[in-house]
Every structure is written in structure tokens, then in C-alpha cells.
XYZ file of C-alpha atoms in Angstrom:
650
model
C 32.952 70.670 129.499
C 36.670 71.560 129.879
C 38.292 70.262 133.232
C 38.627 73.660 134.506
C 35.288 74.509 134.876
C 34.192 71.234 135.949
C 36.761 71.553 138.686
C 35.503 75.335 139.411
C 32.701 73.637 140.150
C 33.401 70.675 142.544
C 35.666 73.404 144.375
C 32.685 76.163 145.139
C 30.279 72.797 145.991
C 33.253 71.457 148.066
C 33.626 75.180 149.841
C 37.286 74.253 149.025
C 39.718 76.884 149.612
C 41.324 77.600 146.311
C 40.152 78.716 143.365
C 41.118 77.607 139.910
C 43.085 79.830 137.569
C 40.734 81.689 135.071
C 43.086 81.836 132.488
C 41.766 78.347 131.844
C 38.859 77.576 132.299
C 38.358 78.039 128.436
C 40.920 75.718 127.605
C 40.475 72.514 125.221
C 43.183 71.466 127.128
C 46.104 72.010 129.780
C 48.875 73.296 129.017
C 52.270 71.752 129.778
C 53.722 72.671 132.902
C 57.099 70.344 134.135
C 58.088 69.163 137.034
C 61.434 67.696 138.262
C 61.761 66.181 141.309
C 62.837 63.140 142.168
C 60.434 62.435 145.158
C 61.629 59.066 145.899
C 65.362 61.002 146.594
C 63.842 63.767 149.451
C 65.505 63.276 152.890
C 63.096 62.828 154.872
C 61.870 65.787 157.389
C 62.151 63.377 160.710
C 65.795 62.546 159.910
C 66.833 65.686 160.404
C 67.804 66.471 163.906
C 66.928 70.382 165.456
C 68.956 73.554 164.672
C 71.692 75.174 167.017
C 70.847 78.516 165.734
C 73.035 79.673 167.862
C 75.894 79.020 166.716
C 74.406 78.309 163.495
C 74.319 82.173 162.776
C 77.544 82.677 165.009
C 78.563 84.720 161.938
C 76.734 89.010 163.394
C 73.887 89.229 160.549
C 74.514 93.462 158.536
C 70.521 93.543 158.009
C 68.700 95.340 160.941
C 65.393 93.476 160.172
C 67.114 90.602 160.124
C 69.053 91.477 163.984
C 66.106 92.245 165.592
C 64.043 88.871 164.436
C 67.348 87.483 166.028
C 67.493 89.212 168.943
C 63.856 88.256 169.887
C 64.336 84.960 168.593
C 67.464 84.545 171.281
C 70.250 84.073 169.105
C 73.223 86.879 170.226
C 73.665 89.860 167.293
C 76.223 92.579 166.897
C 74.000 96.339 166.497
C 73.619 98.208 163.228
C 70.895 100.460 162.092
C 67.991 100.487 159.601
C 67.746 102.040 156.584
C 65.358 104.570 155.361
C 62.073 103.979 154.284
C 61.903 102.337 150.676
C 60.635 104.961 147.749
C 58.018 103.540 145.964
C 55.484 100.665 145.979
C 55.919 96.679 145.943
C 53.856 94.297 145.073
C 50.567 96.611 145.617
C 51.838 97.883 148.554
C 53.410 100.880 150.029
C 56.519 102.240 151.736
C 55.957 101.388 155.570
C 52.902 98.765 154.881
C 53.275 94.975 155.474
C 55.016 93.132 158.255
C 55.638 94.690 160.753
C 59.269 93.804 162.930
C 58.353 92.720 166.251
C 59.758 91.010 169.781
C 57.126 88.737 169.383
C 59.474 85.362 168.699
C 57.115 84.331 166.596
C 55.582 86.064 164.119
C 51.871 85.355 162.882
C 53.132 85.500 158.781
C 56.357 85.946 157.722
C 56.247 86.869 153.730
C 59.957 87.420 152.039
C 57.685 89.028 148.859
C 57.262 92.050 150.706
C 58.982 92.325 154.136
C 59.141 95.563 156.365
C 58.107 97.364 153.549
C 61.511 96.312 151.192
C 60.763 93.664 148.929
C 63.488 90.374 149.090
C 62.156 88.226 145.983
C 63.434 88.081 142.551
C 61.263 87.825 139.620
C 59.151 85.083 138.503
C 61.003 82.150 136.640
C 59.843 79.918 133.980
C 61.121 76.592 134.104
C 59.721 75.604 129.959
C 59.229 72.085 128.943
C 62.211 71.036 130.662
C 62.362 68.903 133.796
C 64.068 71.717 135.693
C 62.375 72.800 138.756
C 65.595 71.133 140.891
C 67.878 73.801 139.778
C 65.143 76.569 139.432
C 64.301 76.440 143.128
C 67.896 76.565 143.704
C 69.056 79.194 142.089
C 65.557 81.020 143.533
C 66.825 80.226 146.601
C 70.820 81.802 146.408
C 69.108 85.143 145.022
C 66.803 85.825 147.865
C 69.927 85.205 149.989
C 72.154 87.751 147.865
C 69.290 89.841 148.325
C 68.359 89.331 151.675
C 72.613 88.958 152.682
C 73.639 92.037 150.967
C 70.540 93.879 149.990
C 71.761 94.034 146.109
C 69.334 92.278 143.359
C 71.247 89.606 141.732
C 69.880 88.331 138.903
C 71.641 84.370 138.050
C 70.985 81.634 135.399
C 68.739 79.346 136.379
C 70.987 77.885 132.340
C 74.387 77.938 134.244
C 73.658 75.707 136.771
C 71.696 73.379 134.249
C 74.314 73.296 131.267
C 77.666 73.243 134.299
C 75.901 70.340 135.695
C 75.543 68.636 131.682
C 71.300 68.205 132.561
C 69.615 67.326 129.817
C 66.215 69.334 129.969
C 64.198 65.683 130.525
C 66.792 65.021 133.970
C 65.668 65.127 136.709
C 67.246 65.927 140.608
C 67.075 67.851 143.282
C 67.940 70.795 144.818
C 70.897 69.714 146.814
C 72.028 68.566 144.063
C 72.213 71.860 142.292
C 73.005 73.962 145.228
C 76.284 71.282 145.454
C 77.618 72.098 141.873
C 77.511 75.876 142.673
C 79.261 75.505 145.992
C 82.149 74.026 143.761
C 81.696 76.863 141.047
C 79.495 79.686 142.071
C 76.715 80.305 139.545
C 76.694 83.137 136.955
C 74.555 85.873 136.195
C 72.261 86.000 132.058
C 74.766 87.612 130.603
C 77.626 84.903 131.045
C 75.524 82.142 129.599
C 71.418 82.456 129.921
C 68.315 79.591 130.179
C 67.783 77.983 126.626
C 64.980 79.283 125.499
C 63.931 76.576 122.944
C 60.647 74.165 121.884
C 61.332 71.675 124.084
C 58.418 69.564 125.574
C 59.728 66.590 127.977
C 57.425 63.926 128.457
C 59.020 63.074 131.929
C 61.395 62.631 133.767
C 64.278 60.426 131.898
C 61.632 60.832 128.415
C 61.417 62.286 125.047
C 61.229 66.397 123.689
C 64.472 67.359 125.444
C 66.204 67.932 121.846
C 66.175 71.711 121.228
C 67.062 72.467 124.901
C 69.872 69.887 124.758
C 71.680 70.803 121.589
C 72.364 74.166 122.762
C 76.182 74.160 124.294
C 77.336 75.189 127.124
C 79.525 77.843 126.683
C 79.306 80.810 129.137
C 81.664 83.580 128.748
C 85.739 83.512 129.427
C 85.066 85.916 132.643
C 82.590 83.680 134.826
C 84.538 82.895 137.471
C 84.625 86.730 137.919
C 80.832 86.861 138.006
C 79.871 83.849 139.725
C 77.950 83.802 143.032
C 80.493 82.276 145.692
C 78.097 79.719 148.220
C 78.995 77.751 151.087
C 77.394 75.073 152.207
C 73.716 74.372 152.445
C 71.460 72.920 156.108
C 68.503 70.684 156.181
C 66.082 72.119 157.999
C 63.511 68.980 160.088
C 61.428 70.228 161.477
C 57.902 73.035 161.136
C 58.638 75.058 164.079
C 62.688 75.132 162.636
C 61.385 75.803 159.610
C 58.965 78.770 160.306
C 62.233 79.959 162.607
C 64.649 79.782 159.523
C 62.266 81.597 158.007
C 61.601 84.671 160.499
C 65.552 85.034 161.002
C 67.677 84.134 157.764
C 65.480 83.403 154.523
C 63.349 81.369 152.259
C 63.728 77.375 152.019
C 63.298 75.190 148.731
C 61.346 72.621 149.224
C 60.294 68.877 147.826
C 56.445 68.025 147.282
C 54.434 65.890 145.280
C 52.288 67.394 142.934
C 48.941 66.222 142.243
C 46.973 66.881 138.989
C 45.094 69.585 140.670
C 47.616 71.166 141.748
C 48.351 72.399 137.520
C 44.788 74.032 137.924
C 45.765 76.324 141.166
C 44.479 79.974 140.816
C 44.189 82.433 144.758
C 43.267 80.863 147.811
C 44.817 77.808 149.756
C 46.121 74.742 148.319
C 44.923 71.050 149.460
C 44.260 68.169 147.028
C 41.049 67.400 146.166
C 39.527 63.433 145.480
C 38.312 64.071 141.821
C 39.463 66.541 138.629
C 36.609 66.265 136.457
C 34.987 62.728 136.893
C 38.561 61.075 137.324
C 39.823 60.282 139.925
C 42.958 63.166 141.545
C 46.557 61.144 140.332
C 50.321 61.519 141.210
C 51.940 63.553 138.145
C 55.594 63.758 139.909
C 57.916 65.368 142.490
C 58.280 68.940 142.447
C 60.797 71.291 144.056
C 59.758 75.229 144.823
C 61.431 78.087 146.640
C 59.143 78.630 150.823
C 59.742 82.352 150.483
C 57.015 82.239 153.568
C 53.975 80.908 156.079
C 50.622 81.929 156.971
C 49.132 81.147 160.114
C 46.266 82.714 159.708
C 45.415 80.730 157.389
C 47.868 77.548 157.986
C 49.565 77.892 154.715
C 52.837 77.732 153.455
C 53.760 81.050 150.954
C 56.195 79.450 147.684
C 57.280 80.860 144.402
C 56.900 78.305 141.389
C 58.909 78.300 138.028
C 56.004 78.072 135.862
C 55.851 81.460 134.376
C 53.990 84.781 136.337
C 50.566 83.276 134.514
C 50.401 80.606 136.946
C 48.836 80.755 139.932
C 48.367 83.757 141.714
C 50.802 85.517 139.908
C 53.853 82.866 139.968
C 53.199 81.954 143.417
C 50.800 79.529 145.430
C 49.953 78.713 148.807
C 49.985 75.404 149.971
C 47.821 74.157 153.288
C 50.497 72.641 155.738
C 51.266 69.078 155.092
C 49.660 68.879 152.396
C 51.160 67.181 149.336
C 54.609 65.805 151.358
C 55.780 69.420 151.411
C 56.177 68.693 155.325
C 57.329 65.021 155.046
C 60.610 66.393 153.876
C 63.132 68.186 154.965
C 64.004 71.593 153.333
C 66.923 73.387 152.647
C 68.376 76.549 153.333
C 71.643 78.615 153.149
C 73.634 81.699 154.390
C 76.889 83.271 153.800
C 76.675 83.678 150.756
C 79.142 85.484 148.870
C 77.898 87.689 145.715
C 80.011 88.879 141.936
C 81.496 92.198 141.835
C 79.069 92.286 138.670
C 76.678 91.603 140.530
C 77.487 94.987 142.413
C 78.594 96.779 140.277
C 76.620 100.132 140.189
C 76.163 100.423 143.511
C 79.429 102.029 144.364
C 81.502 104.567 142.727
C 84.595 106.442 143.783
C 87.514 105.097 145.451
C 85.619 102.919 148.073
C 83.622 99.418 147.250
C 82.330 96.610 149.630
C 84.484 93.846 148.423
C 83.687 89.651 148.807
C 86.420 89.457 151.477
C 86.392 88.939 155.069
C 84.591 86.555 156.896
C 81.265 88.003 156.249
C 82.559 88.843 152.341
C 81.689 92.509 153.257
C 84.742 94.044 153.674
C 85.580 97.938 152.531
C 88.040 98.390 150.454
C 89.376 101.700 149.467
C 92.362 104.027 147.728
C 93.829 107.645 148.509
C 96.558 109.402 148.114
C 99.189 109.362 149.769
C 102.541 111.015 150.862
C 105.217 110.989 147.805
C 101.706 110.813 145.328
C 101.533 107.511 146.009
C 97.766 105.531 146.546
C 97.254 104.203 149.845
C 94.722 101.253 150.079
C 92.843 101.063 153.175
C 90.380 98.247 154.076
C 87.633 97.729 157.019
C 86.834 94.785 158.385
C 83.118 94.683 158.681
C 82.800 91.419 160.156
C 84.840 92.572 163.287
C 83.481 95.138 166.518
C 84.463 98.780 166.084
C 84.971 97.973 162.791
C 88.877 99.218 162.481
C 90.049 101.003 159.496
C 93.128 99.630 158.130
C 96.879 100.566 156.303
C 97.350 98.435 153.618
C 100.296 98.229 150.529
C 100.752 101.956 149.430
C 101.867 101.898 144.973
C 102.400 104.197 141.840
C 104.159 107.967 142.499
C 102.236 109.983 140.228
C 98.821 110.581 141.832
C 97.373 113.615 141.273
C 93.642 113.331 143.258
C 92.238 109.951 144.928
C 91.480 107.186 142.813
C 87.866 105.150 141.137
C 88.341 101.880 142.290
C 86.416 99.085 140.439
C 85.716 94.977 141.469
C 85.769 93.165 137.652
C 84.862 90.330 136.613
C 88.646 89.686 135.519
C 88.789 86.714 138.492
C 86.978 89.291 140.586
C 90.359 91.946 140.286
C 90.452 94.944 141.629
C 91.088 97.926 138.868
C 91.703 101.396 139.677
C 92.046 104.569 137.158
C 93.593 107.491 138.668
C 94.323 111.384 137.556
C 98.525 111.812 136.988
C 100.221 114.645 137.466
C 101.684 115.403 133.878
C 97.725 114.962 133.084
C 97.524 111.893 131.485
C 95.577 108.624 133.899
C 96.930 106.140 134.832
C 95.020 102.368 135.145
C 96.439 99.435 138.024
C 94.800 96.622 138.978
C 95.318 94.044 141.979
C 95.077 90.140 141.389
C 92.740 88.109 143.510
C 93.226 87.037 145.473
C 96.192 88.299 147.768
C 97.919 90.311 144.499
C 100.189 92.190 144.244
C 98.619 95.927 142.835
C 100.100 95.797 139.243
C 101.040 98.528 136.889
C 98.675 98.747 133.299
C 99.896 101.991 132.300
C 99.223 105.374 131.270
C 96.553 106.092 128.657
C 94.164 108.986 127.527
C 93.786 111.930 126.584
C 97.271 114.129 127.391
C 95.505 117.021 127.970
C 93.634 114.924 131.114
C 91.996 117.594 134.104
C 89.697 115.561 135.951
C 88.811 112.981 138.562
C 87.854 109.698 135.591
C 84.590 107.893 136.024
C 85.542 104.522 135.312
C 83.122 101.154 135.257
C 83.196 98.071 133.418
C 80.445 98.211 130.680
C 78.886 94.900 129.606
C 79.572 95.748 126.115
C 81.385 92.359 124.924
C 81.701 90.123 127.175
C 83.957 90.458 129.251
C 82.961 94.154 129.206
C 85.068 96.856 128.202
C 86.270 99.275 130.854
C 84.483 102.735 130.106
C 85.944 105.917 131.454
C 84.415 109.812 131.185
C 86.945 112.624 131.928
C 87.229 116.593 131.936
C 89.938 117.927 129.312
C 91.249 121.041 129.862
C 88.593 122.468 126.786
C 86.338 121.861 129.441
C 84.239 119.205 127.872
C 84.545 115.388 129.286
C 85.780 112.701 126.666
C 85.232 108.917 126.549
C 87.814 106.782 126.765
C 87.065 102.796 126.259
C 89.033 99.259 126.599
C 88.451 96.253 124.632
C 91.007 93.509 123.674
C 92.618 95.788 121.818
C 93.796 98.592 124.638
C 92.790 101.772 125.371
C 90.842 104.052 123.008
C 90.035 107.337 123.067
C 86.279 108.245 122.159
C 83.665 110.633 121.596
C 84.071 114.259 123.438
C 80.384 115.688 124.310
C 79.444 118.169 126.572
C 80.879 122.093 126.659
C 81.489 124.433 129.973
C 82.665 121.079 132.022
C 84.442 122.589 135.192
C 84.931 119.326 136.857
C 84.252 115.602 136.425
C 84.093 113.549 138.931
C 83.446 109.162 140.063
C 79.684 109.639 138.739
C 79.882 107.481 135.379
C 76.982 104.968 135.963
C 75.210 102.184 133.843
C 71.631 102.280 134.616
C 68.695 99.865 134.143
C 67.167 102.447 130.999
C 67.036 100.804 127.853
C 67.468 96.801 127.128
C 71.303 97.589 126.592
C 71.636 99.574 130.007
C 72.412 103.055 129.278
C 75.649 105.300 130.170
C 74.866 108.361 132.669
C 77.380 110.908 134.218
C 76.721 113.916 136.294
C 79.450 116.934 135.745
C 79.757 120.138 137.313
C 79.978 123.490 135.212
C 81.693 126.764 135.071
C 78.678 127.847 135.943
C 78.476 126.397 139.595
C 75.514 123.835 138.179
C 75.787 119.785 138.039
C 74.361 118.398 134.584
C 73.246 114.990 134.618
C 74.177 113.251 130.594
C 73.675 110.390 128.914
C 74.774 107.671 126.456
C 71.448 106.246 125.196
C 72.582 102.122 124.311
C 69.935 101.181 122.159
C 69.745 104.157 119.443
C 72.964 105.017 118.629
C 75.004 104.789 121.317
C 75.204 108.611 121.051
C 76.094 111.739 124.330
C 73.039 113.573 125.731
C 73.630 117.005 127.225
C 70.326 116.809 129.507
C 69.129 118.547 132.973
C 71.441 120.909 135.117
C 70.315 120.952 138.303
C 72.205 122.867 142.119
C 73.936 126.291 142.595
C 76.983 126.679 143.799
C 79.768 123.204 143.165
C 82.847 123.008 142.890
C 84.140 120.130 143.751
C 83.294 116.159 141.948
C 80.576 114.651 142.204
C 80.252 111.201 143.431
C 76.768 108.952 141.680
C 75.551 105.549 142.262
C 72.575 103.556 141.056
C 70.775 101.928 144.291
C 68.269 99.988 145.444
C 65.496 102.711 146.448
C 62.817 102.450 143.477
C 63.889 98.923 142.603
C 60.872 97.276 142.982
C 63.212 93.615 141.537
C 66.332 92.804 139.610
C 65.014 93.977 136.441
C 63.899 97.591 137.449
C 65.715 100.537 137.822
C 66.948 101.748 141.064
C 66.955 105.702 142.391
C 70.377 108.258 141.908
C 71.913 108.996 144.411
C 74.669 111.370 144.512
C 76.805 113.261 146.734
C 79.021 116.748 146.010
C 81.119 119.252 148.924
C 79.583 122.273 148.734
C 81.020 125.149 151.096
C 82.544 122.820 153.174
C 79.398 120.715 152.918
C 78.108 117.182 151.668
C 74.722 117.861 149.622
C 73.142 114.571 148.770
C 70.657 114.469 145.898
C 68.646 111.798 144.070
C 66.459 111.052 140.926
C 63.366 109.612 140.697
C 63.906 106.483 138.386
C 60.762 105.384 138.872
C 58.868 107.941 138.518
C 59.135 111.706 137.428
C 62.510 111.560 136.857
C 63.564 114.765 138.706
C 66.781 115.368 140.495
C 65.922 116.778 144.447
C 68.050 117.656 146.945
C 67.083 115.130 150.504
C 69.924 116.653 153.075
C 73.227 118.369 154.094
C 75.724 117.247 156.514
C 79.264 117.333 157.870
C 81.675 119.686 158.411
C 85.104 120.874 156.873
C 84.239 118.641 153.542
C 86.923 119.505 150.907
C 85.475 116.419 148.467
C 83.406 113.455 148.093
C 85.890 110.462 147.031
C 83.435 107.450 147.472
C 79.649 106.932 147.931
C 78.250 103.371 148.686
C 75.205 101.194 149.045
C 76.854 98.354 150.627
C 75.694 95.259 152.745
C 74.362 97.764 156.193
C 70.652 97.384 155.395
C 70.302 99.498 152.750
C 72.398 102.099 154.537
C 74.457 105.181 151.677
C 78.296 105.190 153.034
C 80.345 108.586 151.991
C 84.000 108.574 152.358
C 85.178 112.639 151.981
C 88.190 114.575 151.697
C 88.573 117.137 155.171
C 90.243 120.325 154.521
C 92.896 119.472 156.923
C 92.930 116.480 154.246
C 92.194 113.649 156.358
C 89.694 111.169 155.693
C 86.248 111.035 157.144
C 83.137 108.289 157.133
C 79.351 109.217 157.078
C 76.799 106.817 156.832
C 72.935 107.144 156.177
C 70.310 104.886 157.907
C 66.842 105.083 158.846
C 67.620 107.924 161.446
C 69.146 110.569 158.462
C 73.173 110.868 158.304
C 75.774 109.915 160.772
C 79.298 111.501 161.874
C 81.964 108.883 161.505
C 84.991 107.866 162.722
C 88.359 109.880 161.530
C 91.338 108.399 159.848
C 94.081 108.484 157.146
C 95.642 111.239 155.960
C 96.042 111.928 152.055
C 99.639 113.547 153.043
């Protein structure tokens, strides 16, 4: 009888709280699941002092759900507002289901896979044949904290860390090793350097079989420094009480534990080590590192994310009973204060404003507008300061005919700006991080440019090309791009175009990511166009929607509708119509239709920026008023709100 069948029978006989993975029942030989944790080097939980959460979490959170939990735990925080409800389903739950925000200081259940109706944990990964759990667990922690602290989906590379450490496939370690390296070097995305999927099959820590993996050289793209999430020092969390409080008020924790033979066969339920596996005594297989994403006091267990693929366990997860297999003997490891890179956030902003990694909480707003004398004026808002004041920065240039489109790039996180000039060309400027100055990158584009440019950094090549789509005087859209050889004028498409805007996005559609843009036609309708990057890179003219529009649109791909880092989020679009702002959205996980959701504001001339930032998925809009002043609006769960009026473009 296969061991899995024998174990299934014994679990039933022993009235165990867990079941064997049904996929393993008829296999003559168990698949090889590799480990990698140095259990002898796990930090004992008893050595860690109780945490001072008030001091540790002194920098306020912008996540409104976390805010409520910290207040319930007696941790002072500045107030932020809740986002709108998540649109779509997540791991079988629909909006509004899952854990309810409570003032109870000790929730019975915390599960970051779906908390408050929102998804927070990236997809299950697979360490394949390498002893690399210590890297996978650490990277999973960083991904979770980027999502929780900045409300954006990251996709980070375990291979970048593993190869950056010059670790071999059969080299074991601890999560602290990986986190220390990331503290000094950051962690990049798979497009920079991915985890090598090979036929490697280690025989154990320090063993053989890792040759195919080890033969892959570490060759990250040249822009790695600008596409890496930066992290601070980690925190050891010792007692179970502190661990639960951390999970409730901060986020997931990396754990170390001992794997016994029966662990490999887990399918569902709450795992408790058995005495026998088949007719053999259960035995220690080695140390392992995973990510604790929650706990359940009704089941007396931790909820844990593994790195053996989604086919193992319960969709890649396991529930482990409190105190089992050393999971509570070792300190768990947490992280707070991560600094996401501009590549991770590139779809979440458009127009003149973005959320940068600057400031104590790594989420300052940076805004470019026009100013007196056709200059470009830099504004910034410190999102860690009480009252969120807007500050006037430097000005540069002398030929801006309209507000620029601003991006932050993988070139050392530099800011890059493109604007329409008074002589109907496009002008490119860039800001050298971290302290400047602004540098003139030259004039480019068609000689009859006649619109607001859509401007992004795409993923074609590494570093990715700059892409621009803008209206020209023949009422068409022109696509321009910049590679290592400079700017090039590309295809023309569309007809009867009256306005182009900061509405160019590289979406999650397609394997390469389609380019998407919305323009305004002479009829007053908006039109959605896209370039299919998987099939010839041909521009397609699509559906028309709206009426009476006579100003440039601004569009992003946001988080709503995206259940994980690989999913397509909804398009969010704001445009001024008749002195007010119309908010439109496209259901990219459903019928693909454009819908108008709200109208807000007054005395609005045009929308100059749209951002979904770290304030709990809120939408942030900057408009140009009819009196040439600027005004901030934002949307949370209660709807759209009118914000401060500041500055002037003249």
C-alpha cells in the first residue's frame, strides 16, 4: 500500500485534525520537497524581550484598517479614512466578507489572505529542487509588507536575492541572512532577474544535485538599483502574545520550524505531528522557513504560506497547531517601513503627480504643474506630517504650454517629465535622485504636437523604453518611444481626436502587457485604444463612451479587481466635463465595460493627475480650477471629498 494511503487510514483511526493531500494518494513515490532552514541557528523565542509596540510603530500607518487595529491595541496613530469596498472576489470570498474590523484588542482570527474583504498576500511560489526556503520566506514577507503598507501589488524575485548572495542551490540558511542582504541591496522584480527554474534536485543541505541551478549566472538588468524595494532592519518577535499582536497590527511573520516526514503529506485541516508514517516511525527531515499569514484561536493554529507550489497542501498553505514541530520555540521575524520602488508602482499614477519613496513613510506626493513664465513648478506634500501641507519646490524650464506628465523610473528612481511646449513640440526633463538638480533632456516629437502627452516607462527592453502617445494637429494620435538610440516617432492611429491626455498605461493584459490609452474625440466622446504587444504590436481603436467631454482624460490601472500581483486591475479614469469631474472605471475582471461611478467637484477646468496611493487604496486627484488654482480631491469608502486649494499656474 502507498504510504499516503496508509497515513490516510491512520489519521482517520487516530481522529487526527488533518488529512492527507488527495493528489498524493496513488503515487508510488512522494515528490521531493526541499527545505533549507538551519534549525540549529533559529533564534530561540525565549531570548527575545517583549516588544514596545507604541515606540516601534511611532510612524503612523496610512492603512485605515491597520489604524483601527492599532488604536484598539492602544497604539496612538494619526487618523486616515477607509477605502471603497473591494470590487470582485478573492479566494472564494466576496466584498464585505471575511474578518470584520473590531475594537476587540485580541481578534480570534487574523488571516491576511483575505482581511476586511481585501487580498494582501501574493501568489504561492515554488522553490523547486533547491534548499532555499529561507530566501522564499523572506521575500514573501517583503511582498506582504509592500502590499499592506502601500496598497500596491509587488512581484519580487527570490532569484535576485539567492543569486545576489552567491548562494548555491544546496546551501541552507536562515531568513535573517536574506533580510540582511536585502537591507543593504534591496530586492528586485523577476524582470530584472528571475528565479532560475531548472532540473536541480538537491540531496540536502550542503549536498549534491544543484548543478543546473548553480550554472545560471547572476545577471540582473543594469537598472536594478531603481527597480528594487528597499527595506529597513527586521524585528524579532518572541512571545506568542507578541506574535499575535504583530500579526493583527502590522502584518505577517517569517517562522522557522522542524519538518517531520508526515508534513510532506499534508492536505487540509490542522497539522499535528504523528508518531508513525506507514509502518515506520516519523522522523526529522530538516529545518524549514515559511511565512505565517495569520492565526485562528478557534482551531488553535497558525495559518502558514509555504513555497512548494500551489499543488501542495491546501492550495500551498498549511494550518499548524500551536506549539507543534518547534514553530513556537523560535522567534518569528517581522518587518515594517518598507520602501517600494517606482517599477512596482508604475501603473498607480498618471499626469503631473506621483507617490514617491521620499519622506519618513516613503509615500510623499510629488507634483509638477506650470508656473509663471511658462516654467514647470515642482510641488510636494509630506505625507508623514500632520495636516499634510503642500510645499513649493524648485521651478525649471521656460516653454511649458501645459502641465507636464511625471513618472519615476528605474534609472536610479529618477523623476522624468515630458510636457507640451509653446512651440508645439515635446520637452523631456529628468531629476537626479536623491537631491537633484532637474536636467534638460531635450526637445523631441512631431513638429505639430497638439495635446497633453501620455508618458510611461514600459517593459520593452531592460531598462524599459520610454513610451509617449500624444495628439498631433491632424487629429490623430502619434506613438513615440525612446530606447538607447534616443527618441523615435512611431505609428499614427485614431481619427477625429480632439484631446490626448495623461492616459497611457501598460496594463496587465497579455503576457507582455498591452499599452492602453484613452483620448477624446471631436464628437465629445472618449475612445479607448490599445496596442496588442503579444500580436505584432498593432494599435487598435476600440469602444467609445461618455459625452460632452472637452478636456484631457487621466487614467491609471488600479488595485480594484486585482486579486493578486499577476491580475489585471480596473482602469480608473477622471475627466473634467462642464466644470465638474466625472469618474469612470472599466471592469477588467468582468464584462470589460466602461461605467461612470460619480461626479464631483466644482469650477474645474481640467484633471491634471490621478493617483492610487498608500492611503488605503484611496484615489487622489489634482485638478486645475477655472481660477487657475490647484485643488486636491480624494475618494475613500465614503465617497469623494473636497480638499485643499493651493498654488496657481500663473
